[in-house]
XYZ file of N, CA and C in Angstrom:
261
model
N 10.875 4.875 -7.721
C 11.392 3.278 -7.113
C 10.819 3.145 -5.674
N 10.237 2.301 -6.154
C 8.934 1.609 -4.310
C 9.502 -0.255 -4.292
N 10.421 0.354 -2.315
C 10.837 -1.039 -2.130
C 9.448 -1.890 -1.784
N 9.678 -3.203 -2.272
C 8.551 -3.873 -2.455
C 8.494 -4.615 -0.452
N 7.186 -4.870 -0.207
C 7.206 -5.903 0.965
C 6.974 -7.040 0.967
N 8.223 -7.021 2.353
C 9.750 -8.620 2.417
C 8.574 -9.917 2.497
N 8.329 -10.584 1.791
C 8.338 -11.646 1.954
C 8.448 -13.062 3.581
N 7.753 -13.254 4.011
C 7.465 -14.067 4.918
C 8.643 -15.449 5.168
N 8.932 -15.633 6.256
C 9.764 -16.817 5.808
C 8.946 -18.105 5.059
N 7.644 -18.009 5.997
C 7.208 -19.238 5.223
C 6.120 -19.088 3.826
N 6.566 -18.361 3.214
C 6.201 -18.540 1.831
C 7.540 -18.392 0.848
N 6.851 -18.985 -0.015
C 8.156 -19.510 -1.276
C 7.461 -17.926 -2.784
N 8.556 -18.779 -3.186
C 8.496 -17.598 -5.039
C 9.087 -18.222 -5.826
N 7.735 -18.835 -6.687
C 7.951 -18.729 -8.296
C 7.977 -17.938 -9.277
N 7.628 -16.591 -8.730
C 8.244 -15.379 -9.982
C 7.411 -14.005 -9.992
N 7.511 -13.342 -9.994
C 6.982 -11.962 -9.914
C 6.404 -11.508 -11.010
N 5.946 -10.859 -10.501
C 4.963 -9.751 -11.215
C 4.714 -7.798 -11.222
N 5.433 -7.496 -12.713
C 5.393 -6.098 -12.059
C 3.751 -5.424 -12.763
N 2.893 -4.958 -11.736
C 0.968 -4.235 -12.195
C 1.819 -2.955 -12.250
N 1.164 -2.293 -13.415
C 1.207 -0.403 -13.133
C 0.216 -0.355 -13.428
N -0.933 0.408 -12.441
C -2.143 0.634 -13.417
C -2.283 2.760 -12.671
N -2.082 2.962 -14.791
C -2.455 4.145 -14.546
C -3.488 4.888 -15.742
N -3.431 6.126 -15.958
C -4.308 6.632 -16.819
C -3.590 7.782 -17.171
N -3.632 8.740 -18.238
C -3.428 9.665 -18.035
C -3.982 10.755 -17.777
N -4.105 12.716 -17.633
C -4.395 13.171 -17.567
C -4.540 14.607 -17.660
N -4.106 14.672 -18.683
C -4.657 16.239 -19.974
C -3.977 15.434 -21.522
N -5.291 15.607 -22.575
C -4.673 15.959 -23.470
C -2.809 15.832 -24.086
N -3.207 14.559 -24.743
C -2.060 14.836 -25.848
C -0.853 13.333 -25.448
N -0.274 13.022 -25.847
C 0.715 11.872 -25.448
C 1.118 11.604 -23.444
N 0.882 10.688 -23.585
C 1.159 10.392 -22.468
C 1.541 8.924 -22.294
N 3.176 9.487 -22.005
C 4.268 7.098 -21.476
C 4.517 7.448 -20.456
N 4.775 5.839 -20.098
C 5.596 5.615 -19.041
C 6.544 4.311 -19.268
N 7.411 4.836 -18.346
C 8.524 3.662 -19.023
C 8.521 2.855 -17.870
N 8.353 1.299 -17.367
C 8.714 0.294 -15.610
C 10.131 0.490 -15.942
N 10.338 -0.204 -14.269
C 12.190 0.680 -13.763
C 11.852 -0.568 -12.629
N 12.969 -0.976 -13.042
C 13.402 -1.813 -11.849
C 14.727 -2.108 -11.440
N 15.655 -2.039 -9.832
C 15.802 -1.737 -9.604
C 16.743 -3.015 -8.486
N 18.340 -4.344 -9.443
C 18.574 -5.004 -8.524
C 19.534 -4.681 -8.258
N 20.563 -4.731 -7.560
C 22.459 -4.838 -6.984
C 22.207 -3.729 -7.696
N 22.048 -2.228 -7.600
C 22.091 -1.023 -7.557
C 22.214 -0.862 -9.392
N 21.656 -1.961 -9.854
C 21.486 -1.197 -11.668
C 19.763 -1.253 -12.160
N 20.228 -0.014 -12.407
C 18.277 0.362 -12.857
C 18.231 -0.394 -14.228
N 16.908 -0.614 -14.192
C 16.922 -2.016 -15.904
C 15.167 -0.845 -16.397
N 15.615 -0.906 -17.438
C 14.424 -0.274 -18.279
C 13.565 -1.069 -18.882
N 12.175 -0.855 -18.921
C 11.135 -1.699 -19.432
C 10.847 -1.224 -20.903
N 10.189 -1.782 -21.695
C 9.406 -0.545 -22.464
C 8.299 0.091 -22.084
N 8.530 1.146 -23.164
C 7.893 2.454 -22.782
C 6.914 1.660 -22.917
N 5.332 2.145 -22.471
C 4.005 2.405 -23.160
C 3.477 3.586 -23.124
N 2.079 3.714 -23.987
C 0.849 4.921 -23.851
C 0.173 4.438 -22.952
N -0.815 5.988 -22.638
C -1.142 5.652 -22.092
C -2.719 5.985 -22.115
N -3.720 5.471 -21.782
C -5.182 6.180 -22.384
C -6.134 7.104 -21.248
N -7.155 7.339 -21.371
C -7.275 8.461 -20.771
C -8.105 7.292 -19.285
N -8.626 6.346 -19.070
C -9.099 5.513 -18.157
C -8.164 4.801 -17.917
N -8.259 4.181 -16.189
C -7.455 3.890 -15.641
C -6.774 2.379 -15.937
N -6.111 1.568 -16.538
C -5.891 0.253 -16.836
C -4.707 -0.433 -16.706
N -4.409 -1.312 -16.722
C -3.089 -1.914 -16.087
C -2.049 -1.867 -17.429
N -1.882 -1.092 -17.504
C -0.284 -0.778 -18.683
C 0.573 -1.453 -18.900
N 0.775 -2.003 -17.895
C 2.473 -2.672 -17.545
C 1.437 -3.936 -16.894
N 2.158 -5.232 -17.686
C 2.275 -6.898 -17.058
C 3.726 -6.969 -16.970
N 4.157 -6.950 -16.302
C 5.603 -7.701 -17.389
C 5.834 -8.824 -16.116
N 6.403 -10.184 -16.138
C 6.414 -11.104 -15.496
C 7.854 -11.826 -15.525
N 7.928 -11.479 -14.694
C 9.668 -11.936 -14.438
C 9.726 -13.820 -13.354
N 10.104 -14.696 -14.563
C 10.132 -15.804 -13.881
C 11.713 -15.898 -13.453
N 12.464 -15.134 -13.380
C 13.804 -15.349 -13.029
C 14.111 -13.538 -12.841
N 15.072 -13.744 -11.890
C 14.829 -12.038 -11.697
C 15.887 -11.306 -12.467
N 15.564 -9.086 -12.850
C 15.697 -9.075 -13.769
C 16.930 -9.228 -14.889
N 17.677 -9.751 -13.793
C 19.297 -9.854 -14.196
C 19.739 -11.403 -14.447
N 18.585 -11.658 -14.798
C 18.215 -13.046 -15.353
C 18.372 -14.283 -13.887
N 19.040 -14.029 -12.966
C 19.632 -15.117 -12.024
C 18.278 -15.469 -11.010
N 18.035 -16.918 -10.569
C 17.247 -16.854 -10.105
C 16.771 -15.831 -9.384
N 15.427 -16.445 -8.534
C 14.935 -15.313 -7.176
C 15.535 -16.489 -5.800
N 15.676 -15.788 -5.193
C 15.635 -15.943 -3.832
C 15.104 -15.322 -2.918
N 14.909 -15.186 -1.289
C 13.482 -14.267 -0.484
C 15.131 -13.471 -0.670
N 16.478 -13.630 -0.696
C 16.849 -12.167 -0.467
C 16.551 -10.966 -1.426
N 16.799 -11.584 -2.386
C 16.956 -11.271 -3.707
C 15.268 -9.784 -4.135
N 14.630 -10.957 -3.857
C 12.819 -9.948 -4.286
C 12.982 -9.742 -2.805
N 13.484 -9.543 -1.133
C 13.019 -8.523 -0.712
C 13.660 -7.594 -0.928
N 15.286 -7.601 -1.990
C 16.097 -6.133 -2.108
C 16.089 -5.339 -3.426
N 14.928 -6.584 -4.278
C 14.604 -5.188 -5.249
C 13.147 -3.835 -5.292
N 13.639 -3.144 -5.990
C 12.635 -1.581 -6.092
C 12.291 -1.757 -7.856
N 11.025 -1.256 -7.448
C 10.173 -1.060 -9.259
C 9.417 0.010 -8.724
N 9.309 0.103 -9.480
C 7.999 1.791 -10.026
C 8.057 1.511 -11.470
N 8.757 2.910 -11.833
C 8.406 4.330 -13.320
C 8.588 5.226 -13.604
N 8.514 5.460 -14.611
C 9.454 6.931 -15.056
C 8.091 7.213 -15.751
N 7.580 8.729 -15.758
C 6.063 9.291 -16.822
C 7.775 10.029 -17.607
N 7.405 9.235 -18.868
C 8.230 10.146 -20.455
C 8.182 11.645 -20.878
N 6.265 11.272 -21.183
C 5.708 11.523 -22.193
C 3.991 12.950 -21.520
């Protein structure tokens, strides 16, 4: 998982978006699973298949935090996001 760059005090937050640009590098099936970590809890997104060309395979928009609570600057600055290769 990756740590996000902190928001500046002058920046406001309406929502967040997780973008994963990926491709498979070998023949066969390749999938990834988007992940977020908030308050020590890792949440898994929907597994996505990958093709041979780079593409934004995951485009998850969060109008609220992954746990359903409203975004705050502190919550955004503490969240981690990333992915795990499944196949």
